[in-house]
Amino acid sequence: MRTRTAVVAALTAALVLTTAAPAPAATGRPSRAAELIGRQALAANDGWAAAGTGTTGGSAAAPDRVHVVRTRAELVAALGGDNATNAADATGKIVYVAGTVDGFEGPDGTPLDCADLADPEYSLPAYLAAYDPQTWGRVNPSGPLEAARVRSVANQTRQTQINVGSNTTIIGLRGARLTGLTLMIDRVDNVIVRNIEFADARDCFPAWSPTDGDTGNWNSQYDQISVRRSEHVWIDHNTFTDGDNPDSAQPVYFGRPWQVHDGSLDVTHTASLVTVSWNRFTGRDKVMLIGSSNTVGPDVGRLNVTVRHNLFDGTLQRLPRVRFGQVDVHENHYRLGGPGFAYALGVGVQSALYAENNFFTLTGDTGPADLLYDWGGTALTERGSWVRQGDRLPRPVSLLAAYNAAHDPDLGGDAGWTPTLRAARPLPAPLVPLAVDAFAGAGRLPL
């Protein structure tokens, strides 16, 4: 068993390594350190993505499939050459991202905006006039304007959804940023994404859903990373934000916020064997949805995900929200509370969530009973949680007991499984903020 002294010494050594890392070479080629890290595979037993054949990404890429990219066009070319077919390119590849790559960038580098992607028959003012619930009623939009919105969405999808094939590593050099785009990992195997800041994957054409909730809601389509129908995916040391386009700055239409952002990292549509480690999620609303539907079917036995050593900072919900899968959530730091906060761990239909040694720093009137939400589940295993509430001293707390004392019906305390895919024994929860705050997020790897 690791002692506290040994853990602190290891963390200090790692911090020295990270802060002493060299910058990328002036020639634009990755440094030797970057070349080595770009070929790293996920360690044995490191979460669900280590199951079976493990996750190696593009570690075996030939020299001619190793690229440094600085534009959207270069990113698409490095991933295979044609965004429409890149998901089928299973050749091993390593893509280093340098600087900022913007999804709203035309083939010639010209900046695009929402007007450039809109169908000629689409107009937001006309849309708002046509489907105002006061006149249209609480039924789904239909007709020419809705059809034009759907065509506009198709235009944006072709532009801002970047498709990733199997056997791929995408890794950021110092300061790498992907903005205004979605990395789509769909129907593929063996993908690694590391050391990148993801910002503002905005939807130009949100859908109005009049029966979503009591008064309807606007819903956006684009996640920052979407993992669908895929296996062996490792998402590590990334940062997820809304950039300079926060939800709080959006207008209100039909009495509801104009929602231009969806999830940070969603794992859906039968995807499985995913490890999410050392990431930083900052100031986002919807963060991580595991399982997209309550329908019992192909998702059963899938959606197995490990979520470890991540920082959830000022986020509002889905940290994660789980359906069906065996999801191991351990050693994460949650800094939560304030306006808009909804819940941390969502216990959904047939979910088997195992939460261990997580640390919660709470502000405002948010308390331990607010950290779980029952989305139709029946049980979770929760152990080793610690809470620091306001100015109080940190203390061990049973989130499950606090939730059950405040809500009916109770959730059971046994998720029905015990994780075995862990590369090391968990840190004691009081040490989790020290480790996670120092090392989670982009810019912490020696690249």
Tab-separated table of C-alpha atoms in Angstrom:
chain	number	residue	atom	x	y	z
A	1	MET	CA	0.000	0.000	0.000
A	2	ARG	CA	1.273	3.468	-0.861
A	3	THR	CA	1.953	5.763	2.075
A	4	ARG	CA	1.005	9.429	2.048
A	5	THR	CA	4.706	10.381	1.910
A	6	ALA	CA	5.299	8.152	-1.102
A	7	VAL	CA	2.274	9.551	-2.907
A	8	VAL	CA	3.337	13.168	-2.348
A	9	ALA	CA	6.892	12.363	-3.489
A	10	ALA	CA	5.586	10.770	-6.678
A	11	LEU	CA	3.328	13.724	-7.389
A	12	THR	CA	6.170	16.190	-6.839
A	13	ALA	CA	8.454	14.280	-9.208
A	14	ALA	CA	5.752	14.232	-11.856
A	15	LEU	CA	5.173	17.960	-11.453
A	16	VAL	CA	8.879	18.660	-12.002
A	17	LEU	CA	8.816	16.542	-15.160
A	18	THR	CA	5.763	18.364	-16.477
A	19	THR	CA	6.898	21.913	-15.801
A	20	ALA	CA	10.368	21.202	-17.196
A	21	ALA	CA	9.026	19.873	-20.475
A	22	PRO	CA	10.535	21.352	-23.652
A	23	ALA	CA	8.490	23.428	-26.064
A	24	PRO	CA	7.919	22.104	-29.603
A	25	ALA	CA	10.926	22.517	-31.878
A	26	ALA	CA	11.070	25.667	-33.999
A	27	THR	CA	11.007	23.491	-37.134
A	28	GLY	CA	7.454	22.439	-36.310
A	29	ARG	CA	8.427	18.820	-35.787
A	30	PRO	CA	7.473	17.301	-32.454
A	31	SER	CA	10.173	17.173	-29.808
A	32	ARG	CA	11.643	13.813	-28.887
A	33	ALA	CA	9.465	13.795	-25.776
A	34	ALA	CA	6.390	14.442	-27.909
A	35	GLU	CA	7.345	11.640	-30.282
A	36	LEU	CA	7.632	9.202	-27.376
A	37	ILE	CA	4.354	10.289	-25.766
A	38	GLY	CA	2.591	10.194	-29.133
A	39	ARG	CA	3.384	6.487	-29.351
A	40	GLN	CA	2.285	5.655	-25.821
A	41	ALA	CA	-0.409	3.055	-25.370
A	42	LEU	CA	-2.812	2.837	-22.467
A	43	ALA	CA	-1.207	0.976	-19.575
A	44	ALA	CA	-2.308	-2.559	-18.759
A	45	ASN	CA	-5.360	-2.766	-16.487
A	46	ASP	CA	-5.966	0.988	-16.741
A	47	GLY	CA	-9.733	0.961	-16.827
A	48	TRP	CA	-12.205	-0.496	-19.245
A	49	ALA	CA	-10.271	0.599	-22.357
A	50	ALA	CA	-7.497	-1.797	-21.284
A	51	ALA	CA	-9.813	-4.812	-21.584
A	52	GLY	CA	-9.128	-7.424	-24.226
A	53	THR	CA	-6.665	-6.174	-26.821
A	54	GLY	CA	-6.164	-2.888	-24.944
A	55	THR	CA	-5.857	0.557	-26.494
A	56	THR	CA	-2.768	1.459	-28.502
A	57	GLY	CA	-4.127	4.122	-30.870
A	58	GLY	CA	-1.632	5.029	-33.569
A	59	SER	CA	1.425	3.798	-31.675
A	60	ALA	CA	2.470	1.609	-34.618
A	61	ALA	CA	2.023	4.346	-37.236
A	62	ALA	CA	4.492	4.411	-40.119
A	63	PRO	CA	6.522	7.642	-40.483
A	64	ASP	CA	4.408	8.809	-43.421
A	65	ARG	CA	1.272	8.685	-41.242
A	66	VAL	CA	2.664	10.998	-38.555
A	67	HIS	CA	1.629	14.619	-39.091
A	68	VAL	CA	1.618	17.998	-37.350
A	69	VAL	CA	-1.538	19.972	-38.197
A	70	ARG	CA	-2.421	23.634	-37.728
A	71	THR	CA	-5.656	24.025	-39.713
A	72	ARG	CA	-8.925	22.177	-40.213
A	73	ALA	CA	-7.869	21.200	-43.728
A	74	GLU	CA	-4.602	19.748	-42.429
A	75	LEU	CA	-6.445	17.855	-39.694
A	76	VAL	CA	-8.816	16.267	-42.205
A	77	ALA	CA	-5.913	15.387	-44.488
A	78	ALA	CA	-3.931	13.783	-41.668
A	79	LEU	CA	-6.945	11.674	-40.681
A	80	GLY	CA	-7.197	10.218	-44.171
A	81	GLY	CA	-7.861	12.987	-46.653
A	82	ASP	CA	-11.661	13.061	-46.976
A	83	ASN	CA	-13.843	13.869	-43.978
A	84	ALA	CA	-16.739	11.931	-45.503
A	85	THR	CA	-14.740	8.681	-45.529
A	86	ASN	CA	-12.065	9.170	-42.853
A	87	ALA	CA	-13.908	6.975	-40.348
A	88	ALA	CA	-13.117	4.018	-42.609
A	89	ASP	CA	-9.372	4.756	-42.639
A	90	ALA	CA	-7.987	2.181	-40.191
A	91	THR	CA	-4.327	2.720	-41.054
A	92	GLY	CA	-2.300	3.570	-37.953
A	93	LYS	CA	-1.789	7.325	-37.633
A	94	ILE	CA	-0.538	9.935	-35.160
A	95	VAL	CA	-1.833	13.480	-35.518
A	96	TYR	CA	-0.143	16.246	-33.511
A	97	VAL	CA	-2.225	19.403	-33.141
A	98	ALA	CA	-0.240	22.664	-33.006
A	99	GLY	CA	-1.958	25.916	-32.078
A	100	THR	CA	-5.689	26.443	-32.650
A	101	VAL	CA	-7.666	24.458	-35.200
A	102	ASP	CA	-11.119	25.942	-35.847
A	103	GLY	CA	-13.971	23.865	-37.225
A	104	PHE	CA	-15.468	27.055	-38.669
A	105	GLU	CA	-12.647	27.384	-41.174
A	106	GLY	CA	-13.169	26.945	-44.891
A	107	PRO	CA	-10.888	24.835	-47.107
A	108	ASP	CA	-8.871	27.932	-47.994
A	109	GLY	CA	-8.611	29.075	-44.385
A	110	THR	CA	-11.401	31.654	-44.633
A	111	PRO	CA	-13.334	31.989	-41.343
A	112	LEU	CA	-16.964	30.909	-41.579
A	113	ASP	CA	-19.955	31.798	-39.425
A	114	CYS	CA	-23.433	30.397	-38.967
A	115	ALA	CA	-24.805	32.442	-41.863
A	116	ASP	CA	-22.362	30.688	-44.223
A	117	LEU	CA	-23.760	27.292	-43.197
A	118	ALA	CA	-27.457	28.189	-43.195
A	119	ASP	CA	-29.740	26.855	-45.909
A	120	PRO	CA	-30.986	29.719	-48.148
A	121	GLU	CA	-34.548	29.126	-46.918
A	122	TYR	CA	-33.633	29.255	-43.211
A	123	SER	CA	-33.998	32.398	-41.129
A	124	LEU	CA	-33.955	32.455	-37.332
A	125	PRO	CA	-36.394	35.399	-37.082
A	126	ALA	CA	-38.797	33.595	-39.424
A	127	TYR	CA	-38.342	30.366	-37.458
A	128	LEU	CA	-39.128	32.087	-34.163
A	129	ALA	CA	-42.214	33.720	-35.660
A	130	ALA	CA	-43.474	30.473	-37.174
A	131	TYR	CA	-43.059	28.187	-34.161
A	132	ASP	CA	-43.878	30.485	-31.260
A	133	PRO	CA	-45.772	28.217	-28.818
A	134	GLN	CA	-48.339	30.984	-28.325
A	135	THR	CA	-49.491	30.471	-31.902
A	136	TRP	CA	-47.989	27.148	-33.051
A	137	GLY	CA	-48.855	25.257	-29.889
A	138	ARG	CA	-46.918	22.532	-28.093
A	139	VAL	CA	-46.325	20.286	-31.072
A	140	ASN	CA	-43.049	19.642	-32.850
A	141	PRO	CA	-42.100	22.072	-35.609
A	142	SER	CA	-42.832	20.905	-39.142
A	143	GLY	CA	-43.061	22.385	-42.579
A	144	PRO	CA	-40.663	24.291	-44.848
A	145	LEU	CA	-38.829	26.272	-42.164
A	146	GLU	CA	-38.128	23.185	-40.052
A	147	ALA	CA	-36.975	21.346	-43.169
A	148	ALA	CA	-34.627	24.258	-43.921
A	149	ARG	CA	-33.262	24.074	-40.368
A	150	VAL	CA	-32.593	20.357	-40.819
A	151	ARG	CA	-30.731	21.044	-44.073
A	152	SER	CA	-28.725	23.719	-42.264
A	153	VAL	CA	-27.781	21.165	-39.594
A	154	ALA	CA	-26.578	18.834	-42.347
A	155	ASN	CA	-24.411	21.636	-43.726
A	156	GLN	CA	-22.885	22.261	-40.319
A	157	THR	CA	-22.317	18.562	-39.693
A	158	ARG	CA	-20.276	18.266	-42.878
A	159	GLN	CA	-18.209	21.266	-41.793
A	160	THR	CA	-17.680	20.936	-38.032
A	161	GLN	CA	-17.981	17.189	-37.339
A	162	ILE	CA	-14.500	15.732	-37.837
A	163	ASN	CA	-14.565	11.971	-38.341
A	164	VAL	CA	-11.848	9.809	-36.797
A	165	GLY	CA	-10.859	6.324	-37.950
A	166	SER	CA	-9.512	3.301	-36.075
A	167	ASN	CA	-5.922	3.002	-34.835
A	168	THR	CA	-5.541	6.754	-34.375
A	169	THR	CA	-3.808	8.952	-31.809
A	170	ILE	CA	-4.652	12.670	-31.766
A	171	ILE	CA	-2.398	14.550	-29.369
A	172	GLY	CA	-1.863	18.226	-28.724
A	173	LEU	CA	1.482	19.969	-28.614
A	174	ARG	CA	1.901	22.771	-26.076
A	175	GLY	CA	-1.130	25.100	-26.283
A	176	ALA	CA	-3.134	22.934	-28.709
A	177	ARG	CA	-6.801	23.857	-29.040
A	178	LEU	CA	-9.724	22.507	-31.057
A	179	THR	CA	-12.599	24.965	-31.218
A	180	GLY	CA	-15.980	24.929	-32.908
A	181	LEU	CA	-15.838	21.260	-33.816
A	182	THR	CA	-16.801	17.754	-32.756
A	183	LEU	CA	-14.425	14.812	-32.845
A	184	MET	CA	-16.714	11.991	-33.971
A	185	ILE	CA	-15.471	8.514	-32.994
A	186	ASP	CA	-18.127	6.278	-34.529
A	187	ARG	CA	-17.999	2.614	-35.544
A	188	VAL	CA	-14.250	2.395	-34.963
A	189	ASP	CA	-11.781	0.730	-32.614
A	190	ASN	CA	-8.594	1.825	-30.859
A	191	VAL	CA	-8.474	5.626	-30.578
A	192	ILE	CA	-6.480	7.889	-28.223
A	193	VAL	CA	-7.106	11.632	-27.707
A	194	ARG	CA	-4.738	13.526	-25.370
A	195	ASN	CA	-3.523	16.948	-24.274
A	196	ILE	CA	-5.997	19.166	-26.165
A	197	GLU	CA	-8.245	22.011	-25.068
A	198	PHE	CA	-11.732	21.639	-26.543
A	199	ALA	CA	-13.753	24.860	-26.705
A	200	ASP	CA	-17.195	25.921	-27.900
A	201	ALA	CA	-18.556	23.104	-30.061
A	202	ARG	CA	-21.513	25.362	-30.824
A	203	ASP	CA	-24.659	24.475	-32.721
A	204	CYS	CA	-25.803	27.196	-35.130
A	205	PHE	CA	-29.267	25.663	-35.520
A	206	PRO	CA	-30.637	24.280	-32.222
A	207	ALA	CA	-33.891	22.318	-32.367
A	208	TRP	CA	-36.985	23.508	-30.523
A	209	SER	CA	-38.531	20.638	-28.527
A	210	PRO	CA	-41.846	21.941	-27.146
A	211	THR	CA	-42.572	18.859	-25.013
A	212	ASP	CA	-39.099	18.621	-23.423
A	213	GLY	CA	-39.857	19.544	-19.812
A	214	ASP	CA	-42.761	21.623	-18.598
A	215	THR	CA	-42.254	24.515	-21.004
A	216	GLY	CA	-40.087	23.084	-23.790
A	217	ASN	CA	-36.366	23.419	-24.445
A	218	TRP	CA	-33.857	24.236	-27.145
A	219	ASN	CA	-31.541	21.286	-27.802
A	220	SER	CA	-28.202	21.261	-29.577
A	221	GLN	CA	-26.638	18.413	-31.505
A	222	TYR	CA	-22.868	18.687	-31.194
A	223	ASP	CA	-20.664	17.251	-28.443
A	224	GLN	CA	-17.001	18.144	-28.137
A	225	ILE	CA	-16.129	14.435	-28.350
A	226	SER	CA	-18.751	11.859	-29.270
A	227	VAL	CA	-17.982	8.140	-28.899
A	228	ARG	CA	-20.565	5.934	-30.625
A	229	ARG	CA	-20.580	2.250	-31.578
A	230	SER	CA	-16.854	2.102	-30.829
A	231	GLU	CA	-14.483	0.258	-28.496
A	232	HIS	CA	-11.068	0.819	-26.919
A	233	VAL	CA	-11.038	4.594	-26.605
A	234	TRP	CA	-8.757	6.493	-24.216
A	235	ILE	CA	-9.507	10.180	-23.543
A	236	ASP	CA	-6.705	11.624	-21.401
A	237	HIS	CA	-5.369	14.980	-20.154
A	238	ASN	CA	-7.781	17.186	-22.097
A	239	THR	CA	-9.606	20.367	-21.076
A	240	PHE	CA	-13.247	21.020	-21.991
A	241	THR	CA	-14.760	24.526	-21.846
A	242	ASP	CA	-17.252	26.775	-23.630
A	243	GLY	CA	-14.422	29.221	-24.351
A	244	ASP	CA	-15.594	32.797	-24.816
A	245	ASN	CA	-19.154	31.697	-25.666
A	246	PRO	CA	-20.648	30.601	-22.311
A	247	ASP	CA	-24.241	29.471	-21.926
A	248	SER	CA	-24.842	32.463	-19.663
A	249	ALA	CA	-24.312	34.792	-22.634
A	250	GLN	CA	-26.969	33.153	-24.847
A	251	PRO	CA	-30.316	34.815	-25.548
A	252	VAL	CA	-33.715	33.534	-24.449
A	253	TYR	CA	-36.331	32.486	-27.011
A	254	PHE	CA	-39.788	31.135	-26.221
A	255	GLY	CA	-38.938	31.731	-22.569
A	256	ARG	CA	-36.089	29.202	-22.643
A	257	PRO	CA	-32.299	29.614	-23.002
A	258	TRP	CA	-30.969	29.302	-26.548
A	259	GLN	CA	-28.910	26.149	-25.944
A	260	VAL	CA	-26.004	25.995	-28.395
A	261	HIS	CA	-23.899	23.428	-26.499
A	262	ASP	CA	-24.454	19.730	-25.868
A	263	GLY	CA	-22.081	17.353	-24.057
A	264	SER	CA	-18.373	17.498	-23.438
A	265	LEU	CA	-17.805	13.779	-23.878
A	266	ASP	CA	-20.733	11.466	-24.576
A	267	VAL	CA	-20.464	7.672	-24.856
A	268	THR	CA	-23.584	6.310	-26.563
A	269	HIS	CA	-25.126	3.950	-29.111
A	270	THR	CA	-23.552	0.682	-27.822
A	271	ALA	CA	-20.036	2.108	-27.415
A	272	SER	CA	-17.950	0.419	-24.719
A	273	LEU	CA	-14.460	-0.084	-23.267
A	274	VAL	CA	-13.622	3.575	-22.691
A	275	THR	CA	-11.184	5.114	-20.173
A	276	VAL	CA	-11.546	8.818	-19.326
A	277	SER	CA	-8.579	10.004	-17.245
A	278	TRP	CA	-6.953	13.225	-16.027
A	279	ASN	CA	-9.317	15.576	-17.878
A	280	ARG	CA	-10.564	18.990	-16.741
A	281	PHE	CA	-14.199	19.962	-17.353
A	282	THR	CA	-14.717	23.648	-16.571
A	283	GLY	CA	-17.898	25.711	-16.432
A	284	ARG	CA	-19.943	23.394	-18.634
A	285	ASP	CA	-23.580	22.388	-18.303
A	286	LYS	CA	-24.001	18.908	-19.819
A	287	VAL	CA	-20.738	17.022	-19.409
A	288	MET	CA	-20.811	13.251	-19.834
A	289	LEU	CA	-23.775	11.166	-20.946
A	290	ILE	CA	-23.202	7.406	-20.953
A	291	GLY	CA	-26.098	5.809	-22.816
A	292	SER	CA	-28.518	7.900	-24.858
A	293	SER	CA	-31.848	6.099	-24.455
A	294	ASN	CA	-33.841	4.249	-21.787
A	295	THR	CA	-34.879	1.640	-24.362
A	296	VAL	CA	-33.737	-1.813	-23.316
A	297	GLY	CA	-31.912	-3.319	-26.262
A	298	PRO	CA	-28.428	-3.297	-27.792
A	299	ASP	CA	-26.939	-1.136	-24.997
A	300	VAL	CA	-27.383	-3.940	-22.447
A	301	GLY	CA	-23.942	-5.344	-21.620
A	302	ARG	CA	-22.247	-2.366	-23.274
A	303	LEU	CA	-21.381	1.211	-22.156
A	304	ASN	CA	-18.580	0.042	-19.852
A	305	VAL	CA	-16.533	3.131	-18.981
A	306	THR	CA	-13.877	4.133	-16.432
A	307	VAL	CA	-13.881	7.771	-15.235
A	308	ARG	CA	-10.832	8.474	-13.056
A	309	HIS	CA	-8.696	11.392	-11.874
A	310	ASN	CA	-10.780	14.066	-13.577
A	311	LEU	CA	-11.603	17.572	-12.334
A	312	PHE	CA	-15.221	18.690	-12.664
A	313	ASP	CA	-15.019	22.417	-11.927
A	314	GLY	CA	-18.182	24.515	-11.894
A	315	THR	CA	-20.045	21.981	-14.028
A	316	LEU	CA	-23.784	21.463	-13.648
A	317	GLN	CA	-24.863	17.916	-14.502
A	318	ARG	CA	-23.981	14.506	-16.005
A	319	LEU	CA	-20.750	13.901	-14.100
A	320	PRO	CA	-21.548	11.308	-15.475
A	321	ARG	CA	-25.181	10.287	-16.075
A	322	VAL	CA	-25.250	6.534	-16.672
A	323	ARG	CA	-27.556	4.043	-18.344
A	324	PHE	CA	-26.991	0.271	-18.570
A	325	GLY	CA	-23.190	0.236	-18.292
A	326	GLN	CA	-20.767	-0.867	-15.609
A	327	VAL	CA	-19.146	2.507	-14.956
A	328	ASP	CA	-16.203	2.882	-12.571
A	329	VAL	CA	-15.955	6.455	-11.215
A	330	HIS	CA	-12.971	6.814	-8.887
A	331	GLU	CA	-10.570	9.424	-7.548
A	332	ASN	CA	-12.211	12.425	-9.202
A	333	HIS	CA	-12.382	15.927	-7.719
A	334	TYR	CA	-15.702	17.733	-7.979
A	335	ARG	CA	-15.903	21.501	-7.326
A	336	LEU	CA	-19.629	22.101	-7.500
A	337	GLY	CA	-22.513	24.296	-6.410
A	338	GLY	CA	-24.038	27.666	-7.126
A	339	PRO	CA	-26.679	28.762	-9.658
A	340	GLY	CA	-27.774	26.110	-12.110
A	341	PHE	CA	-26.131	23.147	-10.401
A	342	ALA	CA	-28.320	20.049	-10.845
A	343	TYR	CA	-26.467	16.901	-9.712
A	344	ALA	CA	-23.197	15.017	-10.079
A	345	LEU	CA	-23.851	11.292	-10.518
A	346	GLY	CA	-26.953	10.271	-12.475
A	347	VAL	CA	-28.202	6.758	-11.713
A	348	GLY	CA	-30.096	5.716	-14.825
A	349	VAL	CA	-31.954	2.685	-16.141
A	350	GLN	CA	-30.136	-0.595	-15.444
A	351	SER	CA	-26.977	1.336	-14.604
A	352	ALA	CA	-24.226	-0.238	-12.490
A	353	LEU	CA	-22.278	2.744	-11.208
A	354	TYR	CA	-19.356	2.108	-8.838
A	355	ALA	CA	-18.101	5.332	-7.202
A	356	GLU	CA	-15.031	5.170	-4.961
A	357	ASN	CA	-12.714	7.673	-3.249
A	358	ASN	CA	-14.126	10.775	-4.922
A	359	PHE	CA	-13.729	14.201	-3.282
A	360	PHE	CA	-16.448	16.873	-3.434
A	361	THR	CA	-15.790	20.562	-2.742
A	362	LEU	CA	-19.206	22.216	-2.403
A	363	THR	CA	-20.263	25.846	-2.370
A	364	GLY	CA	-23.481	27.685	-1.606
A	365	ASP	CA	-26.290	25.581	-0.212
A	366	THR	CA	-25.337	22.451	-2.165
A	367	GLY	CA	-25.050	19.453	0.162
A	368	PRO	CA	-24.251	15.734	-0.068
A	369	ALA	CA	-27.901	14.830	-0.659
A	370	ASP	CA	-27.821	16.870	-3.896
A	371	LEU	CA	-24.994	14.946	-5.542
A	372	LEU	CA	-26.967	11.916	-6.720
A	373	TYR	CA	-29.999	11.866	-9.002
A	374	ASP	CA	-32.271	8.934	-9.729
A	375	TRP	CA	-32.938	8.716	-13.463
A	376	GLY	CA	-34.741	5.387	-13.174
A	377	GLY	CA	-31.935	3.331	-11.687
A	378	THR	CA	-32.136	1.149	-8.612
A	379	ALA	CA	-28.684	1.003	-6.999
A	380	LEU	CA	-25.070	2.117	-7.005
A	381	THR	CA	-21.980	1.200	-5.017
A	382	GLU	CA	-20.552	4.294	-3.317
A	383	ARG	CA	-17.644	4.225	-0.914
A	384	GLY	CA	-14.800	6.383	0.345
A	385	SER	CA	-16.411	9.738	-0.563
A	386	TRP	CA	-15.203	12.891	1.168
A	387	VAL	CA	-16.921	16.278	1.213
A	388	ARG	CA	-15.664	19.782	1.965
A	389	GLN	CA	-18.745	21.984	2.349
A	390	GLY	CA	-18.105	25.723	2.426
A	391	ASP	CA	-15.650	26.634	5.190
A	392	ARG	CA	-16.102	23.353	7.047
A	393	LEU	CA	-13.338	20.816	7.420
A	394	PRO	CA	-13.369	17.934	4.919
A	395	ARG	CA	-15.085	14.807	6.208
A	396	PRO	CA	-16.054	11.347	5.004
A	397	VAL	CA	-19.678	11.219	3.900
A	398	SER	CA	-21.948	8.538	2.509
A	399	LEU	CA	-23.585	10.217	-0.463
A	400	LEU	CA	-25.985	7.304	-0.727
A	401	ALA	CA	-27.145	7.616	2.887
A	402	ALA	CA	-27.563	11.384	2.504
A	403	TYR	CA	-29.569	10.921	-0.692
A	404	ASN	CA	-31.791	8.205	0.760
A	405	ALA	CA	-32.499	10.288	3.868
A	406	ALA	CA	-33.820	13.102	1.673
A	407	HIS	CA	-35.514	11.211	-1.175
A	408	ASP	CA	-37.940	8.380	-1.843
A	409	PRO	CA	-37.673	5.730	-3.057
A	410	ASP	CA	-34.280	4.737	-1.730
A	411	LEU	CA	-31.449	3.630	-3.971
A	412	GLY	CA	-29.814	0.307	-3.132
A	413	GLY	CA	-26.162	0.125	-2.161
A	414	ASP	CA	-24.864	-2.682	-4.397
A	415	ALA	CA	-24.298	-2.120	-8.109
A	416	GLY	CA	-23.708	-5.848	-8.542
A	417	TRP	CA	-20.063	-5.809	-9.630
A	418	THR	CA	-16.586	-4.898	-8.427
A	419	PRO	CA	-14.035	-3.220	-10.731
A	420	THR	CA	-10.877	-5.191	-11.486
A	421	LEU	CA	-9.353	-3.031	-14.229
A	422	ARG	CA	-7.345	-0.542	-12.192
A	423	ALA	CA	-3.656	0.094	-12.753
A	424	ALA	CA	-2.991	1.105	-9.118
A	425	ARG	CA	-4.645	1.034	-5.739
A	426	PRO	CA	-6.846	4.150	-5.321
A	427	LEU	CA	-5.472	7.189	-3.531
A	428	PRO	CA	-7.190	8.041	-0.257
A	429	ALA	CA	-9.885	10.574	-1.040
A	430	PRO	CA	-8.262	13.425	0.977
A	431	LEU	CA	-5.264	13.279	-1.399
A	432	VAL	CA	-7.370	13.356	-4.556
A	433	PRO	CA	-7.593	17.190	-4.876
A	434	LEU	CA	-3.807	17.476	-4.507
A	435	ALA	CA	-3.208	15.077	-7.396
A	436	VAL	CA	-6.106	15.976	-9.667
A	437	ASP	CA	-5.877	19.762	-9.414
A	438	ALA	CA	-2.158	19.619	-10.233
A	439	PHE	CA	-2.227	17.192	-13.155
A	440	ALA	CA	-5.691	17.109	-14.757
A	441	GLY	CA	-6.227	18.880	-18.042
A	442	ALA	CA	-4.331	19.858	-21.163
A	443	GLY	CA	-0.829	21.254	-20.804
A	444	ARG	CA	0.223	18.882	-18.043
A	445	LEU	CA	2.003	16.346	-20.257
A	446	PRO	CA	5.668	17.047	-21.158
A	447	LEU	CA	5.017	17.959	-24.788
